XYZ file of C-alpha atoms in Angstrom:
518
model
C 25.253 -10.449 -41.141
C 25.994 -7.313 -39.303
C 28.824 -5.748 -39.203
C 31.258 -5.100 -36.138
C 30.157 -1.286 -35.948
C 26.554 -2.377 -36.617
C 26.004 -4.876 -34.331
C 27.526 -1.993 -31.797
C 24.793 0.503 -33.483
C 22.429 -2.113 -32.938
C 23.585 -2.476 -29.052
C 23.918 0.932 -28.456
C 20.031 1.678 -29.738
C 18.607 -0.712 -27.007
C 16.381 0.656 -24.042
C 18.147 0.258 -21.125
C 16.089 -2.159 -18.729
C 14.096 -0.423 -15.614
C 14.970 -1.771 -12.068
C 12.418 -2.962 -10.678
C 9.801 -0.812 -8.631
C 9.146 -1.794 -4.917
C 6.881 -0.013 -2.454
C 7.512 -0.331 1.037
C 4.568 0.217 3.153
C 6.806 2.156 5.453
C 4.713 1.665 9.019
C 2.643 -0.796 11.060
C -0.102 0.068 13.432
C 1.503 -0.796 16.410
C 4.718 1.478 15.962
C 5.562 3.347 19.311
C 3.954 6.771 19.312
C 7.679 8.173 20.420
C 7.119 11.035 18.123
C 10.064 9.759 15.679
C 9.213 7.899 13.139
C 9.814 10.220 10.108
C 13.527 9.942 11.590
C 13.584 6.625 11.633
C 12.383 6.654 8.212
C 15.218 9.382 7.047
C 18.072 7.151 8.587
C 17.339 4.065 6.356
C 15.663 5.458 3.504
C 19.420 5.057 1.918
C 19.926 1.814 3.191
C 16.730 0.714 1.776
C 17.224 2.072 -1.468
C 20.335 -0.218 -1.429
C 18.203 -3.488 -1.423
C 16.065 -2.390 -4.041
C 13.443 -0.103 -2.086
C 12.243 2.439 -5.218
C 9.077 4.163 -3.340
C 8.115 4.442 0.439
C 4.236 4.764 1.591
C 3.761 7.079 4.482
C 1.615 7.019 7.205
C -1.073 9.639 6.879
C 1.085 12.832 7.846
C -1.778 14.896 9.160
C -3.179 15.761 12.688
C -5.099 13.048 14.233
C -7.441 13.494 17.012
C -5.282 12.397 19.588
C -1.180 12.367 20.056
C -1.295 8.616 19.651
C -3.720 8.459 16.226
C -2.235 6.814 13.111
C -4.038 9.655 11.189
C -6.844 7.620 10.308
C -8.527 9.022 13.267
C -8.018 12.846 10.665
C -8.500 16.149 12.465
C -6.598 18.505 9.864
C -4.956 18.139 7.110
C -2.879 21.109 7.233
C -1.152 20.379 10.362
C 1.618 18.551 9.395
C 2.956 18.332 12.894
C 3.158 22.004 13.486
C 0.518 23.261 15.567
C -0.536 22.692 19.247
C -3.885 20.690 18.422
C -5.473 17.931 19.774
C -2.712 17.303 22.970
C 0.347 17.386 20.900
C 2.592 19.550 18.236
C 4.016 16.507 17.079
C 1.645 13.753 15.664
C 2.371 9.772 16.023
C 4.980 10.180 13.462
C 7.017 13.481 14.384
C 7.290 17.110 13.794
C 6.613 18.844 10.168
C 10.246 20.018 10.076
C 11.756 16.241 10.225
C 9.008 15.183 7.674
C 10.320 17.685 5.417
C 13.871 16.271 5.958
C 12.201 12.714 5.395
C 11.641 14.101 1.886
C 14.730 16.178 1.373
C 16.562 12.452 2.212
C 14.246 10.559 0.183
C 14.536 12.236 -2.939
C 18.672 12.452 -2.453
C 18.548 8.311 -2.379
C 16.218 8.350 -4.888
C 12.979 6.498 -2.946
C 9.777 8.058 -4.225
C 7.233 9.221 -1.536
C 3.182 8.186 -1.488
C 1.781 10.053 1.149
C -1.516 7.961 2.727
C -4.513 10.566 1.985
C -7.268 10.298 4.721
C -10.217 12.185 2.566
C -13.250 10.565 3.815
C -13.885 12.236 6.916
C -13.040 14.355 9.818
C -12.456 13.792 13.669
C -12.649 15.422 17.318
C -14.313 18.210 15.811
C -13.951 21.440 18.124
C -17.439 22.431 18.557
C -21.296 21.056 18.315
C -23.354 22.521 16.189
C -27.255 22.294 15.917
C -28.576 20.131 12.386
C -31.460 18.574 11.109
C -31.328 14.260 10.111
C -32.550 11.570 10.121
C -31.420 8.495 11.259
C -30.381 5.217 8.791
C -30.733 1.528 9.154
C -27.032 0.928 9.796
C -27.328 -2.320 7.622
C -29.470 -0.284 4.634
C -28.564 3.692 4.564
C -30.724 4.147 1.787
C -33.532 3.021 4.594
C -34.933 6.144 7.237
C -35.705 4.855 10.446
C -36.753 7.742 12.401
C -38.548 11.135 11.231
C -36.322 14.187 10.718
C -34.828 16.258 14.116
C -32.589 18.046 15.618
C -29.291 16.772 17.150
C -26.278 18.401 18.733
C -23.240 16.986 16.438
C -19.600 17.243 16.704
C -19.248 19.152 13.411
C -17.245 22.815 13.767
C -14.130 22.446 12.937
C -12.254 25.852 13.887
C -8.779 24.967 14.720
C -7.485 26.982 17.295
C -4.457 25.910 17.085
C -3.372 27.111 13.277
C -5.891 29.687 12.834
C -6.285 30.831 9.429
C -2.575 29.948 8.393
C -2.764 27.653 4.903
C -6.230 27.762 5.003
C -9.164 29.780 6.216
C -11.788 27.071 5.844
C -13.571 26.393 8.773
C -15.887 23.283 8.655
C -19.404 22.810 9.734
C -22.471 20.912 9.444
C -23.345 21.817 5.693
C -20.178 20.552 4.436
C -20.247 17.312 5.801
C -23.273 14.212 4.912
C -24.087 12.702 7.863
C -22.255 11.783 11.632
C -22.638 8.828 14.585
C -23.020 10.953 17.561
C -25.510 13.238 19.021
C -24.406 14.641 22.629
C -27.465 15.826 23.545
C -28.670 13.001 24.188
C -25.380 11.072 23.966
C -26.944 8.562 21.730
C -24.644 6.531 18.938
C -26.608 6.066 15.482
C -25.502 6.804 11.457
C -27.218 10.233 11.367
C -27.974 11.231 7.885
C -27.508 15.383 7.744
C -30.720 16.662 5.732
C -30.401 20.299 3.899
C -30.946 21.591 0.378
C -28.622 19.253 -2.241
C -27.760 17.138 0.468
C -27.646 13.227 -0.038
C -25.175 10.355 0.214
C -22.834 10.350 -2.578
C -24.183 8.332 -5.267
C -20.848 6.944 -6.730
C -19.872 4.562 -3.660
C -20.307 0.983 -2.899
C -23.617 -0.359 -2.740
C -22.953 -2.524 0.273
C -25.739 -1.550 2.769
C -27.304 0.298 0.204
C -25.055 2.650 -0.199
C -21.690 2.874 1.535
C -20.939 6.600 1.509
C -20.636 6.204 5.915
C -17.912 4.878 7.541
C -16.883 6.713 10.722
C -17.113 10.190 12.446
C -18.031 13.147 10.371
C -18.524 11.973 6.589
C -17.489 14.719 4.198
C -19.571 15.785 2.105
C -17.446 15.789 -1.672
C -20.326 17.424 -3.854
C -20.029 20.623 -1.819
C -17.430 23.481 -3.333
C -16.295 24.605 -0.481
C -14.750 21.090 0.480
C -13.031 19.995 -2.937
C -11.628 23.627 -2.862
C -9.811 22.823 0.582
C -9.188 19.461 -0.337
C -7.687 20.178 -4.107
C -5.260 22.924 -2.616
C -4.144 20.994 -0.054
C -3.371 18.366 -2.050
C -0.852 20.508 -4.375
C 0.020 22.264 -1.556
C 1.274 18.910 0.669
C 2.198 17.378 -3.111
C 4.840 20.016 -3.227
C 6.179 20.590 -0.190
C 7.206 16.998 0.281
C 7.852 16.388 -3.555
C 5.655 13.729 -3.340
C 5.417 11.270 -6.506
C 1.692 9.288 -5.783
C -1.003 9.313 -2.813
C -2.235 6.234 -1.440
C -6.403 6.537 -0.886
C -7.958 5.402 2.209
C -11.707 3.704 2.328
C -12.180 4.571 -1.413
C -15.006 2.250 -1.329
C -16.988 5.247 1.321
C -16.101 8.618 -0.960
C -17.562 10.307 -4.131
C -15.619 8.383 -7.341
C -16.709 11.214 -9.098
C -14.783 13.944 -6.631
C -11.684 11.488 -6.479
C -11.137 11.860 -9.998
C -11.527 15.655 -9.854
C -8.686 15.572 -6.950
C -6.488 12.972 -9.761
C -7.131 15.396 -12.438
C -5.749 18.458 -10.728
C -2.910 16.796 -9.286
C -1.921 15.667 -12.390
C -2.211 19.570 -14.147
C -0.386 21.433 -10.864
C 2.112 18.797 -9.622
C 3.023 16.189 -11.848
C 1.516 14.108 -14.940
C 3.163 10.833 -13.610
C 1.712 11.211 -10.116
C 1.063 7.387 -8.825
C -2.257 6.883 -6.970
C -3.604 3.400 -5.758
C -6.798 3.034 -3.423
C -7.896 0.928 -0.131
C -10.625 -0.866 -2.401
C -11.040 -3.552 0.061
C -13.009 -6.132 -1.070
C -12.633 -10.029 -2.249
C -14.859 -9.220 -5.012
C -12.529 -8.963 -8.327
C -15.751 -8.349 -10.435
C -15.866 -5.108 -8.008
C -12.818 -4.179 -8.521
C -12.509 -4.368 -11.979
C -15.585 -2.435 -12.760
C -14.381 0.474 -10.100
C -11.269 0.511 -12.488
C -13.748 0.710 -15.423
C -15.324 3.672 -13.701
C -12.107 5.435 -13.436
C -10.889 4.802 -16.592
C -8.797 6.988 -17.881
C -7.063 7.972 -14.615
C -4.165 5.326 -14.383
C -5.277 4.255 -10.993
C -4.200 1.231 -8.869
C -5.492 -0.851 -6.232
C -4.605 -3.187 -3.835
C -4.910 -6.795 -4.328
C -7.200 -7.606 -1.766
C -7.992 -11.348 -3.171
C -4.862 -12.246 -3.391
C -4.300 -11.410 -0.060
C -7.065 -13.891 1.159
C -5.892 -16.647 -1.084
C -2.184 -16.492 0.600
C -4.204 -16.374 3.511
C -5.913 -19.691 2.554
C -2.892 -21.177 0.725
C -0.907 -21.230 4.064
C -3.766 -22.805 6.481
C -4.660 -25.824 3.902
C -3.014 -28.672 3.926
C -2.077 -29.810 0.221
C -3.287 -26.317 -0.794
C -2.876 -26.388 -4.985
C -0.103 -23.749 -5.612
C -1.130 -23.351 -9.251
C -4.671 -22.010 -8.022
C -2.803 -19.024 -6.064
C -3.728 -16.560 -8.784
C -7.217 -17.325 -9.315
C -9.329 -14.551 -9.118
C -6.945 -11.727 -8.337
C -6.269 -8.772 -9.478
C -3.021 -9.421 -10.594
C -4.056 -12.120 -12.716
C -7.252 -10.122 -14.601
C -5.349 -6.870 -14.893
C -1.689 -6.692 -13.706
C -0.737 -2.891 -14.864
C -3.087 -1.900 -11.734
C -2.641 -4.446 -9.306
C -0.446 -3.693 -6.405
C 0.201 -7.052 -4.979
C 1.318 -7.432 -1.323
C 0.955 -10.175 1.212
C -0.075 -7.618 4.409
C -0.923 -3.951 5.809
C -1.508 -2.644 8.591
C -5.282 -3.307 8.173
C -5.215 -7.397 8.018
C -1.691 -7.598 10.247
C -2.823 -9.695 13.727
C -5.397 -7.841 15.600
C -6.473 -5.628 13.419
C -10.343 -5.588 11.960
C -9.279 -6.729 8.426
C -7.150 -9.780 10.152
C -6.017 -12.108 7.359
C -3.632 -14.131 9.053
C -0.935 -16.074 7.034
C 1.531 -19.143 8.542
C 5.384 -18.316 8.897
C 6.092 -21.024 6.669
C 4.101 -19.730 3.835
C 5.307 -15.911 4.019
C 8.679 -16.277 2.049
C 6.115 -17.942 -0.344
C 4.069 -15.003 -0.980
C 6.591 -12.932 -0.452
C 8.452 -14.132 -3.799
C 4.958 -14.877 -5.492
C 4.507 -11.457 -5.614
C 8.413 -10.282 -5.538
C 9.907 -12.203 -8.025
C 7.196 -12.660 -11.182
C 6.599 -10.261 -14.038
C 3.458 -8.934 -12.758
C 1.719 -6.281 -10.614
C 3.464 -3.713 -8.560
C 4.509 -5.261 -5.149
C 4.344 -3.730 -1.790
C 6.434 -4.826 1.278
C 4.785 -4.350 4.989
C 7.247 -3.086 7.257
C 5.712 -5.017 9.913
C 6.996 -8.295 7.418
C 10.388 -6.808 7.210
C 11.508 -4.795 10.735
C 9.193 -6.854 12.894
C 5.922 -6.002 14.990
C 5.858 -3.636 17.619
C 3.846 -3.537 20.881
C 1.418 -5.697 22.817
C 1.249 -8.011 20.276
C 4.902 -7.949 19.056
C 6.437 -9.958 16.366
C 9.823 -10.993 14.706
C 10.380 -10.033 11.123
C 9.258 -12.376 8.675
C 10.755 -15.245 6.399
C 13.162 -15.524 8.951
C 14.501 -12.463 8.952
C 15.520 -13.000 4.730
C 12.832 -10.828 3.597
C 15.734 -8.168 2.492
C 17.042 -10.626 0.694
C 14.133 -11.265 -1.403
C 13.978 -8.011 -1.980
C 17.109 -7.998 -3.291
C 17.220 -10.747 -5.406
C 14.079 -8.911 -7.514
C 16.457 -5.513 -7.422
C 19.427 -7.614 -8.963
C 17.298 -10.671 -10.928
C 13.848 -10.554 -11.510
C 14.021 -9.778 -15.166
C 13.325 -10.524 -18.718
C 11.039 -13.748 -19.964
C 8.953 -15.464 -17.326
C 8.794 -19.269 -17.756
C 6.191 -20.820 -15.539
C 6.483 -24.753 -14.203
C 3.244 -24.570 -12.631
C 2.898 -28.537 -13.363
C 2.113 -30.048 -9.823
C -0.108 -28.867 -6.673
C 2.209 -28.397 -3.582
C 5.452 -27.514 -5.679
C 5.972 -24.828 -8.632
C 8.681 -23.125 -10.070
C 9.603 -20.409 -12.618
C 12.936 -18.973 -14.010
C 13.830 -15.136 -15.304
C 15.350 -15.344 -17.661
C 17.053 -11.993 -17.578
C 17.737 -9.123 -20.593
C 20.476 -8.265 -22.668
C 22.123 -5.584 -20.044
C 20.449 -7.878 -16.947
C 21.570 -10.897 -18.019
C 21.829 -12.950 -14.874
C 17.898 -14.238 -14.125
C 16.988 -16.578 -11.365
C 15.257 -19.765 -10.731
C 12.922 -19.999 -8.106
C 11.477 -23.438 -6.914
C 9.002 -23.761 -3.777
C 6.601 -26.441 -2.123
C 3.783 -26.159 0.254
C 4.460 -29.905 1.391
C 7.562 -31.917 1.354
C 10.806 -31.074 -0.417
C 10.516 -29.539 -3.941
C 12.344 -30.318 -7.003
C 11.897 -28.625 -10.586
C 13.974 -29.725 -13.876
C 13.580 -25.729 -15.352
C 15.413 -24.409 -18.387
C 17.255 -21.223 -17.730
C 19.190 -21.096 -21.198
C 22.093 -22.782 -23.430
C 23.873 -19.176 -23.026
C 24.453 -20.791 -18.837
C 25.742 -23.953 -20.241
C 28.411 -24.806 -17.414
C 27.635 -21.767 -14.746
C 27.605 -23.072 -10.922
C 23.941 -21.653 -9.363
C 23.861 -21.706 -5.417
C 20.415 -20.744 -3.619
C 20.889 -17.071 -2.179
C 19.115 -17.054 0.485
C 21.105 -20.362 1.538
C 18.170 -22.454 2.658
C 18.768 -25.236 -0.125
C 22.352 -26.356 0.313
C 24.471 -27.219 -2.945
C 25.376 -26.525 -5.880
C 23.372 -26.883 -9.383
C 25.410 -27.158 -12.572
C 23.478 -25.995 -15.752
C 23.750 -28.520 -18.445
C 24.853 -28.232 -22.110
C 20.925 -27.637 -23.099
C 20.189 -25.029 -20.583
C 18.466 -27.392 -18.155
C 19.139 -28.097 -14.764
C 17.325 -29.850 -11.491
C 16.341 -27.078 -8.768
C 15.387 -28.062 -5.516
C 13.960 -26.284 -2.475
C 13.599 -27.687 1.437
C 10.678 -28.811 2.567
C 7.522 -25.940 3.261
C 9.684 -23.260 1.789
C 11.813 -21.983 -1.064
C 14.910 -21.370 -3.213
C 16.237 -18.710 -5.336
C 18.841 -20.000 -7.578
C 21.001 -17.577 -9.467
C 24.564 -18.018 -10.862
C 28.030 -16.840 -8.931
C 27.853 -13.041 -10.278
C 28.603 -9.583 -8.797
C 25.685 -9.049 -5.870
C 25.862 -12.074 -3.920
C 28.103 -10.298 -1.183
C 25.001 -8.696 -0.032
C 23.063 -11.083 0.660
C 22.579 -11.895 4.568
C 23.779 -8.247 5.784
C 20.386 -6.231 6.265
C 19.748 -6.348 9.809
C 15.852 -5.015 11.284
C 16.261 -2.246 13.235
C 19.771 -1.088 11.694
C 18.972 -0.864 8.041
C 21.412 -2.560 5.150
C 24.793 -3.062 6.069
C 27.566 -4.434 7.326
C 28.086 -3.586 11.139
């Protein structure tokens, strides 16, 4: 047996246990283009931190072709929101200076920034130039469908507007592979650009051949002039903004090869533990596993795309079978690099990726992917401060999401036991670690009201556990052998934890205002 002083040796030598990581997706499409949303985002970034917010994912910060472009819609990336380009100093999001201050705030409250990398292309160029193609069946790009000639592209990009100041580059044709619009003639194809060494990029998606096009001007990664821009701005915007990861847009469309080049000298300049996760969207798992396999070696993520279709499903089918919710994800095949999440602003109503999910069912996903051992989740800020715009919606799970979030900050720890025993109602309890002790047990049905006899631990014997999100009413008293009978309403959820420190913030976050009592 140990002695007193050992057994406080023995204490004392244990690794502390993490909090939990949460990404916020920290936009949604239809956010007013007011100009001042990186002050938005510097206002709450405390008050998110408070309710267990670790990381924030940024809208792409760099000039879009118009004052109202989410940055998908890239002119240049080194105008931050600096330089009078494209109708506007400012872009969607706000001026370089209070992006700066973003970070300065973020990194005093301790939130991580990912900054959402556009690298596939270019938009609004500033002049035409003259190049040879050919166009590309748009349904087979490997396919010519016209002989080689001339067109008048959109492809010199000078910028007027910031001159030579971070960089000197100027594109044109030669450094990008191929366009969609030819104004002398004002015809609309996919124009493959022909020159010496030029050809798609070989390590894409072979959907329609070959996948290299999406949109506008394609960049062309294989040429040096490009990954020199591209890998200097990257440490350049890296370290201005003391960013910790980039999130990759359209990975699927861009040379693998080049993007781990760009991981590889992020990690040597910035920082070794630089987080990256890519738009790999695709309900293929198969896919997505081997495009991990391909970057092996790298540490990269991506987002759970099948698992965002089955919460889709799971919420529109009657009787759905909750222990099937898994099944083919990411999360399930290969956790360490599966961030899980239930929308974006790609598959949020209206948009081309549309994945709708039922009301009902959100708090369900929500603490599917919240409150269990695996993947890295990311919360849609559309889900948890509401939709703006034409098509304008309420925050989610009935305004609770926050407290979700919470409850993984405070509980989500330690041993996962599953009670995934019956269809249209699960369970599983947490059951904590020696300086997290608390756990939870979380009960939910897809039909009629849930119950779930769960063990959470003899060490409880006696403890009072309420729901904290208050939708189950009652009390449940944990037996002499650990076991106790959780219930949940009907088409929802419970989170049952005991009476401990923490439960006074629960029910204070308020959309719009942040976390906090008013």
């Amino acid at each position: 047996m140990l002695s007193h002083s050992a057994t406080n040796m023995a204490e004392d030598n244990k690794v502390p246990t993490e909090e939990n990581a949460t990404m916020l997706q920290a936009f949604e499409w239809y956010i007013p283009d007011d100009h001042t949303h990186w002050k938005r985002l510097a206002r709450d970034a405390g008050k998110y931190r408070e309710i267990g917010i670790t990381a924030m994912w940024i809208p792409p910060p760099t000039k879009a072709s118009a004052p109202s472009g989410n940055g998908y819609d890239i002119y240049d990336l080194w105008d931050l929101g600096e330089f009078d380009q494209k109708g506007s100093i400012a872009t969607k999001w706000g001026h370089k200076d209070d992006l700066v201050a973003l970070a300065n705030v973020a990194e005093r409250a301790g939130v991580l920034l990912y900054a959402d990398a556009v690298l596939n292309h270019k938009a609004a160029a500033d002049e035409t130039e003259r190049c040879r193609v050919a166009e590309v069946d748009p349904e087979d790009r490997t396919r010519f469908i016209s002989d080689p000639y001339e067109i008048e592209g959109w492809l010199g990009f000078t910028f007027p507007g910031r001159g030579d100041k971070y960089s000197s580059m100027k594109w044109h044709w030669e450094h990008f592979s191929g366009t969609d619009y030819n104004s002398e003639n004002e015809k609309t194809a996919i124009y493959k650009i022909l020159g010496d060494f030029k050809s798609w990029a070989q390590s894409v998606d072979n959907e329609k051949g070959n996948f290299d096009y999406l949109m506008f001007a394609d960049i062309d990664h294989s040429h040096p002039d490009v990954k020199k821009d591209i890998n200097d701005w990257g440490i350049w915007i890296a370290k201005l903004l003391s960013l910790r990861g980039f999130r990759f847009d359209a990975v699927k469309h861009f040379s693998e090869e080049y993007l781990a080049e760009f991981i590889s000298v992020l990690k040597a300049n910035v920082h070794e533990d630089f987080f990256f996760v890519g738009e790999f969207w695709k309900d293929s798992l198969s896919d997505m596993l081997a495009y991990l396999d391909r970057l092996d070696g790298h540490k990269f993520s991506l987002f759970d795309a099948p698992l965002v279709y089955n919460f889709s499903q799971a919420s529109k089918t009657e009787s759905y079978d909750l222990r099937q919710v898994f099944d083919g994800t990411l999360v399930q095949a290969r956790p360490i690099a599966a961030v899980t999440l239930v929308m974006n602003h790609d598959t949020q109503p209206h948009q081309a990726l549309e994945a709708p999910i039922e009301g009902f069912f959100k708090p369900l996903a929500y603490a599917l992917i919240l409150l269990r051992r695996d993947g890295y989740p990311c919360v849609f800020w559309g889900d948890l401060e509401g939709i703006s715009g034409e098509f304008k919606e309420e925050p989610s799970c009935g305004g609770q999401l926050a407290d979700i979030i919470l409850a993984r900050k405070l509980y989500a720890y330690g041993t996962q036991d599953d009670y995934f025993d019956y269809a249209t109602c699960v369970g599983w309890v947490r059951r904590g670690t020696w300086d997290r002790p608390n756990g939870c047990a979380v009960v939910m049905s897809n039909a009629g009201e849930g119950e779930k006899r769960m063990f959470v631990g003899e060490e409880h014997e006696g403890e009072i556990w309420t729901d904290v999100l208050g939708w189950q009413r009652g009390e449940v008293h944990i037996g002499a052998d650990g076991f106790a009978d959780f219930k949940c309403p009907a088409t929802s959820m419970a989170i049952w934890v005991n009476q401990v420190p923490g439960r006074d913030q629960f029910g204070t976050f308020k959309a719009g205002k942040g976390f906090g009592k008013e």
